Amino acid sequence: MSTVSSRAPAALDAGTQPLTTLKGVGPALAVSLGKLGLERVQDLWFHLPLRYEDRTRLVPLAELKVGDRVQVEGVIEAIDRGFRYRPQLKVALGDDSHVTLLLRFFHFRRAQVEQMAVGSRLRCYGEVRQGPTGLEMVHPQYERISGPGTPLDGTLTPIYPTTDGLGQKRLGSVIDKALAQLPGDDVLELLPPALRAPLGLGSLREALLTVHRPPAGADLQRLARNQHPAQQRLAFEELLTQHLTLRRLRERVRRYRAPPLVGDGRLRQRFLADLPFTPTGAQSRVAEEVAADLHHDHPMLRLVQGDVGSGKTVVAALAALNAVESGFQIALMAPTELLAEQHLRNFRDWFEPLGLEVVWLAGKVQGRARKAALEAVAGGAPVVVGTHALMQEGVMFARLGLVIVDEQHRFGVHQRLALRDKGRQAGEVPHQLVLTATPIPRTLAMSAYADLDVSSIDELPPGRTPVQTVVVSNARRGEVVERIRAACLEGRQAYWVCTLIEESEQLEAQAAEVAHAELQAALPELAVALVHGRMKAAEKQAAMDAFKAGEIAVLVATTVIEVGVDVPNASLMIIENAERLGLSQLHQLRGRVGRGAVASSCVLLYRPPLSQMARERLQVMRDTGDGFRIAEKDLELRGPGEVLGTRQTGQMSFRVADLARDAHLMPAVQEVGEVLLAEHEALAERLVRRWVGGAARYADA
Ligand code: ADP
Ligand code: MG
């Protein structure tokens, strides 16, 4: 962090002093604030409210509506302390409108009761509910006040994210002190007015003050939805910062040299000649885009997205052969052992006839086998396939030219970087190709993958049949089993997929064992096999091979089959607890059927009752097979964390911005980002430091 120029210390240092410089913040309070990630004064400026309470006005009792959270004031008309079922304090509050509001308390102290007296005046804040006899507030916040006309708050009351032992009042007052030190726009503002004006974005200072202390009368509805112009101003800057962070990461990587991989096409020609099919137009186009990148002497950073079954592996193989023809090694990394094994098999089938050694390196490869694998890698074996074990200490490549990551959303930026670092030698880094199965909505890709170029395989190989999808309650499980019987007796094959909400491989495996036993009992005339993540690799392989060979009619599996299984004759899939899975994952699973000539179907079994959201999601699966639409819907319904996977979200947590809600800002973010990087590099640096702060996450990239 030494790139900061010393010429404008006042501007750069605004707000970077520690919190203990604020009056009243001692070591103990600093520790509490530290738990919230708040260390510098400016961290408090950017610690934004979760929501607001409106105590700037009083709502007359006659105007109350069920569900409102409001402040009211009135005089106590009656008090009833009851014990019928459990202790209960009921207080009737009235105002000039002659409407009565009942305040109900279940937990209360004697002192509290003694404070309440008929005729005394209370000011309460709470949610209005419908009670048995009329409108009520349960456990409102309240204070006794001396008389009518007691002044009201001048601004909306912000409610901040906080931590145990740090109350809203205390936190609010520390934030007040920090805001008092908010400098003027000349120092604080980093976005040049010329860039802001066309977008209608106000100044940062104004936005921060509005968001922390919204004036009475501010649009509470819009604030609640994070759509107030002040919040959008902040969201814009935050998205911009995140975009700049990734762009800068990319620029930094681009400054490295990479070996130009031109190749003579010899291996690729033989590979294509042996392939039992012709690549689709989309596959050829994307392979060309990749090849063009590989010609450069700076590293490729390309994401290839393509729906499940679109044939990404062929594209990866062509890129690999390009590198090998050029005398370099390639490493292919997959997030699960099963997927990595599938790639291993494909690559061995394809490459060994070309005389290329394919080395396998996964966590389970131990002892002598591991030693041999490491020696082969260090000795320059052309193709290495594996899991994250490829990134571990002790793995040394001789001449790594290309890294291929089949990420299926399971790797984050950091892991991508780690593998790239493996190949860093004498100022050169390998090229990098990332494969991803879920089509990412454009706006999200702009943000999440701003460090990568994107190619899309937007065409499926010929001969795929659409999958008919039905949504069925678990109560009709028996009918579903009958359906399997009928289909399998006709020579078709079926998957039965067991899923669990917790990512516990063990529980999932148990559920699969139970389902396996149930189906074996119900379908004695059919061969039913089981495959789950806790089985030995050889057992898994045996079960899959038997299924592939048609010796098994029903394969009971956990979500391990999400990736990697390819059996065209399997035309029926049952997914248990479908309501618990993300749409993208359901789409991945369903992509395992519909690969042959027979009409395929997918049964989404759910356990009632279904929430409204779950109903909507399953409906999407029923209505469309288009991965793009499904991903967009997933983004809309569940947010970017679900679409990108949890690992991705670690680095994508925002304070104000929300990739789904604020997607419309992305095109402008991208434009402004380009201008900043090209013309105001120093501002870009400061923006990142402001928002990303001490945890400048990509600093070492
Ligand atoms: P994904 O994009 O999901 O990784 P794969 O690369 O696993 O897809 O390909 C899915 C299946 O389609 C494989 O069996 C593969 O051999 C086959 N395939 C790929 N490309 C074509 C093509 N152009 N024509 C016919 N089949 C293809
Ligand atoms: Mg694949």
mmCIF file with all atom_site columns, N, CA, C and O in Angstrom, residues 121-158:
data_model
loop_
_atom_site.group_PDB
_atom_site.id
_atom_site.type_symbol
_atom_site.label_atom_id
_atom_site.label_alt_id
_atom_site.label_comp_id
_atom_site.label_asym_id
_atom_site.label_entity_id
_atom_site.label_seq_id
_atom_site.pdbx_PDB_ins_code
_atom_site.Cartn_x
_atom_site.Cartn_y
_atom_site.Cartn_z
_atom_site.occupancy
_atom_site.B_iso_or_equiv
_atom_site.pdbx_formal_charge
_atom_site.auth_seq_id
_atom_site.auth_comp_id
_atom_site.auth_asym_id
_atom_site.auth_atom_id
_atom_site.pdbx_PDB_model_num
ATOM 1   N N  . ARG A 1 121 ? -49.429 10.289 30.043 1.00 0.00 ? 121 ARG A N  1
ATOM 2   C CA . ARG A 1 121 ? -49.303 10.387 28.595 1.00 0.00 ? 121 ARG A CA 1
ATOM 3   C C  . ARG A 1 121 ? -48.126 9.531  28.115 1.00 0.00 ? 121 ARG A C  1
ATOM 4   O O  . ARG A 1 121 ? -47.032 9.606  28.687 1.00 0.00 ? 121 ARG A O  1
ATOM 5   N N  . LEU A 1 122 ? -48.367 8.698  27.109 1.00 0.00 ? 122 LEU A N  1
ATOM 6   C CA . LEU A 1 122 ? -47.314 7.837  26.560 1.00 0.00 ? 122 LEU A CA 1
ATOM 7   C C  . LEU A 1 122 ? -47.106 8.149  25.085 1.00 0.00 ? 122 LEU A C  1
ATOM 8   O O  . LEU A 1 122 ? -48.057 8.420  24.349 1.00 0.00 ? 122 LEU A O  1
ATOM 9   N N  . ARG A 1 123 ? -45.855 8.058  24.686 1.00 0.00 ? 123 ARG A N  1
ATOM 10  C CA . ARG A 1 123 ? -45.525 8.127  23.263 1.00 0.00 ? 123 ARG A CA 1
ATOM 11  C C  . ARG A 1 123 ? -44.970 6.741  22.920 1.00 0.00 ? 123 ARG A C  1
ATOM 12  O O  . ARG A 1 123 ? -44.048 6.269  23.589 1.00 0.00 ? 123 ARG A O  1
ATOM 13  N N  . CYS A 1 124 ? -45.557 6.084  21.921 1.00 0.00 ? 124 CYS A N  1
ATOM 14  C CA . CYS A 1 124 ? -45.173 4.697  21.611 1.00 0.00 ? 124 CYS A CA 1
ATOM 15  C C  . CYS A 1 124 ? -44.764 4.564  20.152 1.00 0.00 ? 124 CYS A C  1
ATOM 16  O O  . CYS A 1 124 ? -45.285 5.268  19.279 1.00 0.00 ? 124 CYS A O  1
ATOM 17  N N  . TYR A 1 125 ? -43.883 3.606  19.922 1.00 0.00 ? 125 TYR A N  1
ATOM 18  C CA . TYR A 1 125 ? -43.528 3.264  18.552 1.00 0.00 ? 125 TYR A CA 1
ATOM 19  C C  . TYR A 1 125 ? -43.652 1.757  18.401 1.00 0.00 ? 125 TYR A C  1
ATOM 20  O O  . TYR A 1 125 ? -43.109 0.997  19.206 1.00 0.00 ? 125 TYR A O  1
ATOM 21  N N  . GLY A 1 126 ? -44.370 1.312  17.402 1.00 0.00 ? 126 GLY A N  1
ATOM 22  C CA . GLY A 1 126 ? -44.503 -0.135 17.218 1.00 0.00 ? 126 GLY A CA 1
ATOM 23  C C  . GLY A 1 126 ? -45.333 -0.463 15.994 1.00 0.00 ? 126 GLY A C  1
ATOM 24  O O  . GLY A 1 126 ? -45.735 0.425  15.232 1.00 0.00 ? 126 GLY A O  1
ATOM 25  N N  . GLU A 1 127 ? -45.570 -1.752 15.847 1.00 0.00 ? 127 GLU A N  1
ATOM 26  C CA . GLU A 1 127 ? -46.343 -2.206 14.692 1.00 0.00 ? 127 GLU A CA 1
ATOM 27  C C  . GLU A 1 127 ? -47.800 -2.386 15.086 1.00 0.00 ? 127 GLU A C  1
ATOM 28  O O  . GLU A 1 127 ? -48.101 -2.979 16.125 1.00 0.00 ? 127 GLU A O  1
ATOM 29  N N  . VAL A 1 128 ? -48.676 -1.896 14.256 1.00 0.00 ? 128 VAL A N  1
ATOM 30  C CA . VAL A 1 128 ? -50.108 -1.998 14.524 1.00 0.00 ? 128 VAL A CA 1
ATOM 31  C C  . VAL A 1 128 ? -50.601 -3.377 14.106 1.00 0.00 ? 128 VAL A C  1
ATOM 32  O O  . VAL A 1 128 ? -50.324 -3.828 12.995 1.00 0.00 ? 128 VAL A O  1
ATOM 33  N N  . ARG A 1 129 ? -51.274 -4.062 15.025 1.00 0.00 ? 129 ARG A N  1
ATOM 34  C CA . ARG A 1 129 ? -51.817 -5.384 14.688 1.00 0.00 ? 129 ARG A CA 1
ATOM 35  C C  . ARG A 1 129 ? -53.311 -5.423 14.960 1.00 0.00 ? 129 ARG A C  1
ATOM 36  O O  . ARG A 1 129 ? -53.823 -4.634 15.740 1.00 0.00 ? 129 ARG A O  1
ATOM 37  N N  . GLN A 1 130 ? -53.931 -6.399 14.360 1.00 0.00 ? 130 GLN A N  1
ATOM 38  C CA . GLN A 1 130 ? -55.346 -6.615 14.621 1.00 0.00 ? 130 GLN A CA 1
ATOM 39  C C  . GLN A 1 130 ? -55.467 -7.534 15.823 1.00 0.00 ? 130 GLN A C  1
ATOM 40  O O  . GLN A 1 130 ? -54.998 -8.663 15.803 1.00 0.00 ? 130 GLN A O  1
ATOM 41  N N  . GLY A 1 131 ? -56.060 -7.055 16.892 1.00 0.00 ? 131 GLY A N  1
ATOM 42  C CA . GLY A 1 131 ? -56.280 -7.901 18.061 1.00 0.00 ? 131 GLY A CA 1
ATOM 43  C C  . GLY A 1 131 ? -57.718 -8.365 18.098 1.00 0.00 ? 131 GLY A C  1
ATOM 44  O O  . GLY A 1 131 ? -58.503 -8.014 17.210 1.00 0.00 ? 131 GLY A O  1
ATOM 45  N N  . PRO A 1 132 ? -58.067 -9.170 19.107 1.00 0.00 ? 132 PRO A N  1
ATOM 46  C CA . PRO A 1 132 ? -59.436 -9.703 19.189 1.00 0.00 ? 132 PRO A CA 1
ATOM 47  C C  . PRO A 1 132 ? -60.496 -8.606 19.331 1.00 0.00 ? 132 PRO A C  1
ATOM 48  O O  . PRO A 1 132 ? -61.617 -8.761 18.853 1.00 0.00 ? 132 PRO A O  1
ATOM 49  N N  . THR A 1 133 ? -60.130 -7.507 19.965 1.00 0.00 ? 133 THR A N  1
ATOM 50  C CA . THR A 1 133 ? -61.161 -6.490 20.181 1.00 0.00 ? 133 THR A CA 1
ATOM 51  C C  . THR A 1 133 ? -60.900 -5.214 19.400 1.00 0.00 ? 133 THR A C  1
ATOM 52  O O  . THR A 1 133 ? -61.705 -4.294 19.433 1.00 0.00 ? 133 THR A O  1
ATOM 53  N N  . GLY A 1 134 ? -59.798 -5.114 18.724 1.00 0.00 ? 134 GLY A N  1
ATOM 54  C CA . GLY A 1 134 ? -59.494 -3.884 17.999 1.00 0.00 ? 134 GLY A CA 1
ATOM 55  C C  . GLY A 1 134 ? -58.010 -3.814 17.717 1.00 0.00 ? 134 GLY A C  1
ATOM 56  O O  . GLY A 1 134 ? -57.304 -4.826 17.837 1.00 0.00 ? 134 GLY A O  1
ATOM 57  N N  . LEU A 1 135 ? -57.530 -2.637 17.352 1.00 0.00 ? 135 LEU A N  1
ATOM 58  C CA . LEU A 1 135 ? -56.117 -2.503 17.005 1.00 0.00 ? 135 LEU A CA 1
ATOM 59  C C  . LEU A 1 135 ? -55.238 -2.533 18.257 1.00 0.00 ? 135 LEU A C  1
ATOM 60  O O  . LEU A 1 135 ? -55.629 -2.030 19.308 1.00 0.00 ? 135 LEU A O  1
ATOM 61  N N  . GLU A 1 136 ? -54.061 -3.146 18.092 1.00 0.00 ? 136 GLU A N  1
ATOM 62  C CA . GLU A 1 136 ? -53.150 -3.287 19.225 1.00 0.00 ? 136 GLU A CA 1
ATOM 63  C C  . GLU A 1 136 ? -51.704 -3.020 18.800 1.00 0.00 ? 136 GLU A C  1
ATOM 64  O O  . GLU A 1 136 ? -51.357 -3.112 17.622 1.00 0.00 ? 136 GLU A O  1
ATOM 65  N N  . MET A 1 137 ? -50.874 -2.777 19.813 1.00 0.00 ? 137 MET A N  1
ATOM 66  C CA . MET A 1 137 ? -49.424 -2.865 19.624 1.00 0.00 ? 137 MET A CA 1
ATOM 67  C C  . MET A 1 137 ? -48.913 -3.811 20.698 1.00 0.00 ? 137 MET A C  1
ATOM 68  O O  . MET A 1 137 ? -49.245 -3.640 21.866 1.00 0.00 ? 137 MET A O  1
ATOM 69  N N  . VAL A 1 138 ? -48.113 -4.803 20.292 1.00 0.00 ? 138 VAL A N  1
ATOM 70  C CA . VAL A 1 138 ? -47.542 -5.727 21.266 1.00 0.00 ? 138 VAL A CA 1
ATOM 71  C C  . VAL A 1 138 ? -46.116 -5.272 21.555 1.00 0.00 ? 138 VAL A C  1
ATOM 72  O O  . VAL A 1 138 ? -45.332 -5.086 20.621 1.00 0.00 ? 138 VAL A O  1
ATOM 73  N N  . HIS A 1 139 ? -45.813 -5.114 22.821 1.00 0.00 ? 139 HIS A N  1
ATOM 74  C CA . HIS A 1 139 ? -44.485 -4.651 23.233 1.00 0.00 ? 139 HIS A CA 1
ATOM 75  C C  . HIS A 1 139 ? -43.969 -3.461 22.436 1.00 0.00 ? 139 HIS A C  1
ATOM 76  O O  . HIS A 1 139 ? -42.890 -3.523 21.858 1.00 0.00 ? 139 HIS A O  1
ATOM 77  N N  . PRO A 1 140 ? -44.735 -2.377 22.391 1.00 0.00 ? 140 PRO A N  1
ATOM 78  C CA . PRO A 1 140 ? -44.195 -1.196 21.711 1.00 0.00 ? 140 PRO A CA 1
ATOM 79  C C  . PRO A 1 140 ? -43.042 -0.611 22.527 1.00 0.00 ? 140 PRO A C  1
ATOM 80  O O  . PRO A 1 140 ? -42.945 -0.866 23.720 1.00 0.00 ? 140 PRO A O  1
ATOM 81  N N  . GLN A 1 141 ? -42.170 0.126  21.851 1.00 0.00 ? 141 GLN A N  1
ATOM 82  C CA . GLN A 1 141 ? -41.238 0.957  22.615 1.00 0.00 ? 141 GLN A CA 1
ATOM 83  C C  . GLN A 1 141 ? -42.060 2.143  23.103 1.00 0.00 ? 141 GLN A C  1
ATOM 84  O O  . GLN A 1 141 ? -42.900 2.641  22.363 1.00 0.00 ? 141 GLN A O  1
ATOM 85  N N  . TYR A 1 142 ? -41.839 2.578  24.320 1.00 0.00 ? 142 TYR A N  1
ATOM 86  C CA . TYR A 1 142 ? -42.656 3.701  24.783 1.00 0.00 ? 142 TYR A CA 1
ATOM 87  C C  . TYR A 1 142 ? -41.879 4.565  25.754 1.00 0.00 ? 142 TYR A C  1
ATOM 88  O O  . TYR A 1 142 ? -40.889 4.135  26.340 1.00 0.00 ? 142 TYR A O  1
ATOM 89  N N  . GLU A 1 143 ? -42.333 5.792  25.877 1.00 0.00 ? 143 GLU A N  1
ATOM 90  C CA . GLU A 1 143 ? -41.792 6.647  26.935 1.00 0.00 ? 143 GLU A CA 1
ATOM 91  C C  . GLU A 1 143 ? -42.915 7.506  27.480 1.00 0.00 ? 143 GLU A C  1
ATOM 92  O O  . GLU A 1 143 ? -43.864 7.844  26.772 1.00 0.00 ? 143 GLU A O  1
ATOM 93  N N  . ARG A 1 144 ? -42.795 7.791  28.761 1.00 0.00 ? 144 ARG A N  1
ATOM 94  C CA . ARG A 1 144 ? -43.778 8.690  29.367 1.00 0.00 ? 144 ARG A CA 1
ATOM 95  C C  . ARG A 1 144 ? -43.365 10.097 29.046 1.00 0.00 ? 144 ARG A C  1
ATOM 96  O O  . ARG A 1 144 ? -42.189 10.435 29.133 1.00 0.00 ? 144 ARG A O  1
ATOM 97  N N  . ILE A 1 145 ? -44.290 10.902 28.649 1.00 0.00 ? 145 ILE A N  1
ATOM 98  C CA . ILE A 1 145 ? -43.919 12.292 28.408 1.00 0.00 ? 145 ILE A CA 1
ATOM 99  C C  . ILE A 1 145 ? -44.824 13.200 29.220 1.00 0.00 ? 145 ILE A C  1
ATOM 100 O O  . ILE A 1 145 ? -45.934 12.822 29.607 1.00 0.00 ? 145 ILE A O  1
ATOM 101 N N  . SER A 1 146 ? -44.310 14.404 29.444 1.00 0.00 ? 146 SER A N  1
ATOM 102 C CA . SER A 1 146 ? -44.981 15.250 30.428 1.00 0.00 ? 146 SER A CA 1
ATOM 103 C C  . SER A 1 146 ? -46.263 15.884 29.878 1.00 0.00 ? 146 SER A C  1
ATOM 104 O O  . SER A 1 146 ? -47.216 16.083 30.610 1.00 0.00 ? 146 SER A O  1
ATOM 105 N N  . GLY A 1 147 ? -46.289 16.168 28.614 1.00 0.00 ? 147 GLY A N  1
ATOM 106 C CA . GLY A 1 147 ? -47.515 16.792 28.136 1.00 0.00 ? 147 GLY A CA 1
ATOM 107 C C  . GLY A 1 147 ? -47.545 16.894 26.635 1.00 0.00 ? 147 GLY A C  1
ATOM 108 O O  . GLY A 1 147 ? -46.551 16.558 25.973 1.00 0.00 ? 147 GLY A O  1
ATOM 109 N N  . PRO A 1 148 ? -48.642 17.306 26.061 1.00 0.00 ? 148 PRO A N  1
ATOM 110 C CA . PRO A 1 148 ? -48.730 17.441 24.612 1.00 0.00 ? 148 PRO A CA 1
ATOM 111 C C  . PRO A 1 148 ? -47.720 18.490 24.144 1.00 0.00 ? 148 PRO A C  1
ATOM 112 O O  . PRO A 1 148 ? -47.334 19.366 24.906 1.00 0.00 ? 148 PRO A O  1
ATOM 113 N N  . GLY A 1 149 ? -47.282 18.345 22.908 1.00 0.00 ? 149 GLY A N  1
ATOM 114 C CA . GLY A 1 149 ? -46.351 19.337 22.367 1.00 0.00 ? 149 GLY A CA 1
ATOM 115 C C  . GLY A 1 149 ? -44.898 19.059 22.677 1.00 0.00 ? 149 GLY A C  1
ATOM 116 O O  . GLY A 1 149 ? -44.029 19.850 22.350 1.00 0.00 ? 149 GLY A O  1
ATOM 117 N N  . THR A 1 150 ? -44.593 17.918 23.313 1.00 0.00 ? 150 THR A N  1
ATOM 118 C CA . THR A 1 150 ? -43.189 17.550 23.527 1.00 0.00 ? 150 THR A CA 1
ATOM 119 C C  . THR A 1 150 ? -42.541 17.375 22.148 1.00 0.00 ? 150 THR A C  1
ATOM 120 O O  . THR A 1 150 ? -43.112 16.709 21.283 1.00 0.00 ? 150 THR A O  1
ATOM 121 N N  . PRO A 1 151 ? -41.353 18.000 21.939 1.00 0.00 ? 151 PRO A N  1
ATOM 122 C CA . PRO A 1 151 ? -40.780 18.001 20.581 1.00 0.00 ? 151 PRO A CA 1
ATOM 123 C C  . PRO A 1 151 ? -40.561 16.591 20.017 1.00 0.00 ? 151 PRO A C  1
ATOM 124 O O  . PRO A 1 151 ? -40.245 15.662 20.753 1.00 0.00 ? 151 PRO A O  1
ATOM 125 N N  . LEU A 1 152 ? -40.722 16.505 18.711 1.00 0.00 ? 152 LEU A N  1
ATOM 126 C CA . LEU A 1 152 ? -40.506 15.234 18.003 1.00 0.00 ? 152 LEU A CA 1
ATOM 127 C C  . LEU A 1 152 ? -39.100 15.223 17.433 1.00 0.00 ? 152 LEU A C  1
ATOM 128 O O  . LEU A 1 152 ? -38.446 16.264 17.363 1.00 0.00 ? 152 LEU A O  1
ATOM 129 N N  . ASP A 1 153 ? -38.635 14.016 17.005 1.00 0.00 ? 153 ASP A N  1
ATOM 130 C CA . ASP A 1 153 ? -37.332 13.928 16.346 1.00 0.00 ? 153 ASP A CA 1
ATOM 131 C C  . ASP A 1 153 ? -37.367 14.726 15.047 1.00 0.00 ? 153 ASP A C  1
ATOM 132 O O  . ASP A 1 153 ? -38.395 14.765 14.366 1.00 0.00 ? 153 ASP A O  1
ATOM 133 N N  . GLY A 1 154 ? -36.228 15.301 14.701 1.00 0.00 ? 154 GLY A N  1
ATOM 134 C CA . GLY A 1 154 ? -36.176 16.081 13.470 1.00 0.00 ? 154 GLY A CA 1
ATOM 135 C C  . GLY A 1 154 ? -35.844 15.245 12.245 1.00 0.00 ? 154 GLY A C  1
ATOM 136 O O  . GLY A 1 154 ? -36.058 15.663 11.113 1.00 0.00 ? 154 GLY A O  1
ATOM 137 N N  . THR A 1 155 ? -35.273 14.049 12.464 1.00 0.00 ? 155 THR A N  1
ATOM 138 C CA . THR A 1 155 ? -34.924 13.197 11.327 1.00 0.00 ? 155 THR A CA 1
ATOM 139 C C  . THR A 1 155 ? -35.458 11.797 11.574 1.00 0.00 ? 155 THR A C  1
ATOM 140 O O  . THR A 1 155 ? -35.767 11.437 12.709 1.00 0.00 ? 155 THR A O  1
ATOM 141 N N  . LEU A 1 156 ? -35.544 11.013 10.516 1.00 0.00 ? 156 LEU A N  1
ATOM 142 C CA . LEU A 1 156 ? -35.946 9.614  10.679 1.00 0.00 ? 156 LEU A CA 1
ATOM 143 C C  . LEU A 1 156 ? -34.897 8.912  11.540 1.00 0.00 ? 156 LEU A C  1
ATOM 144 O O  . LEU A 1 156 ? -33.715 9.261  11.504 1.00 0.00 ? 156 LEU A O  1
ATOM 145 N N  . THR A 1 157 ? -35.301 7.922  12.290 1.00 0.00 ? 157 THR A N  1
ATOM 146 C CA . THR A 1 157 ? -34.362 7.218  13.158 1.00 0.00 ? 157 THR A CA 1
ATOM 147 C C  . THR A 1 157 ? -33.752 6.038  12.403 1.00 0.00 ? 157 THR A C  1
ATOM 148 O O  . THR A 1 157 ? -34.467 5.117  12.023 1.00 0.00 ? 157 THR A O  1
ATOM 149 N N  . PRO A 1 158 ? -32.440 6.068  12.161 1.00 0.00 ? 158 PRO A N  1
ATOM 150 C CA . PRO A 1 158 ? -31.817 4.942  11.448 1.00 0.00 ? 158 PRO A CA 1
ATOM 151 C C  . PRO A 1 158 ? -31.609 3.769  12.403 1.00 0.00 ? 158 PRO A C  1
ATOM 152 O O  . PRO A 1 158 ? -31.329 3.977  13.579 1.00 0.00 ? 158 PRO A O  1
#
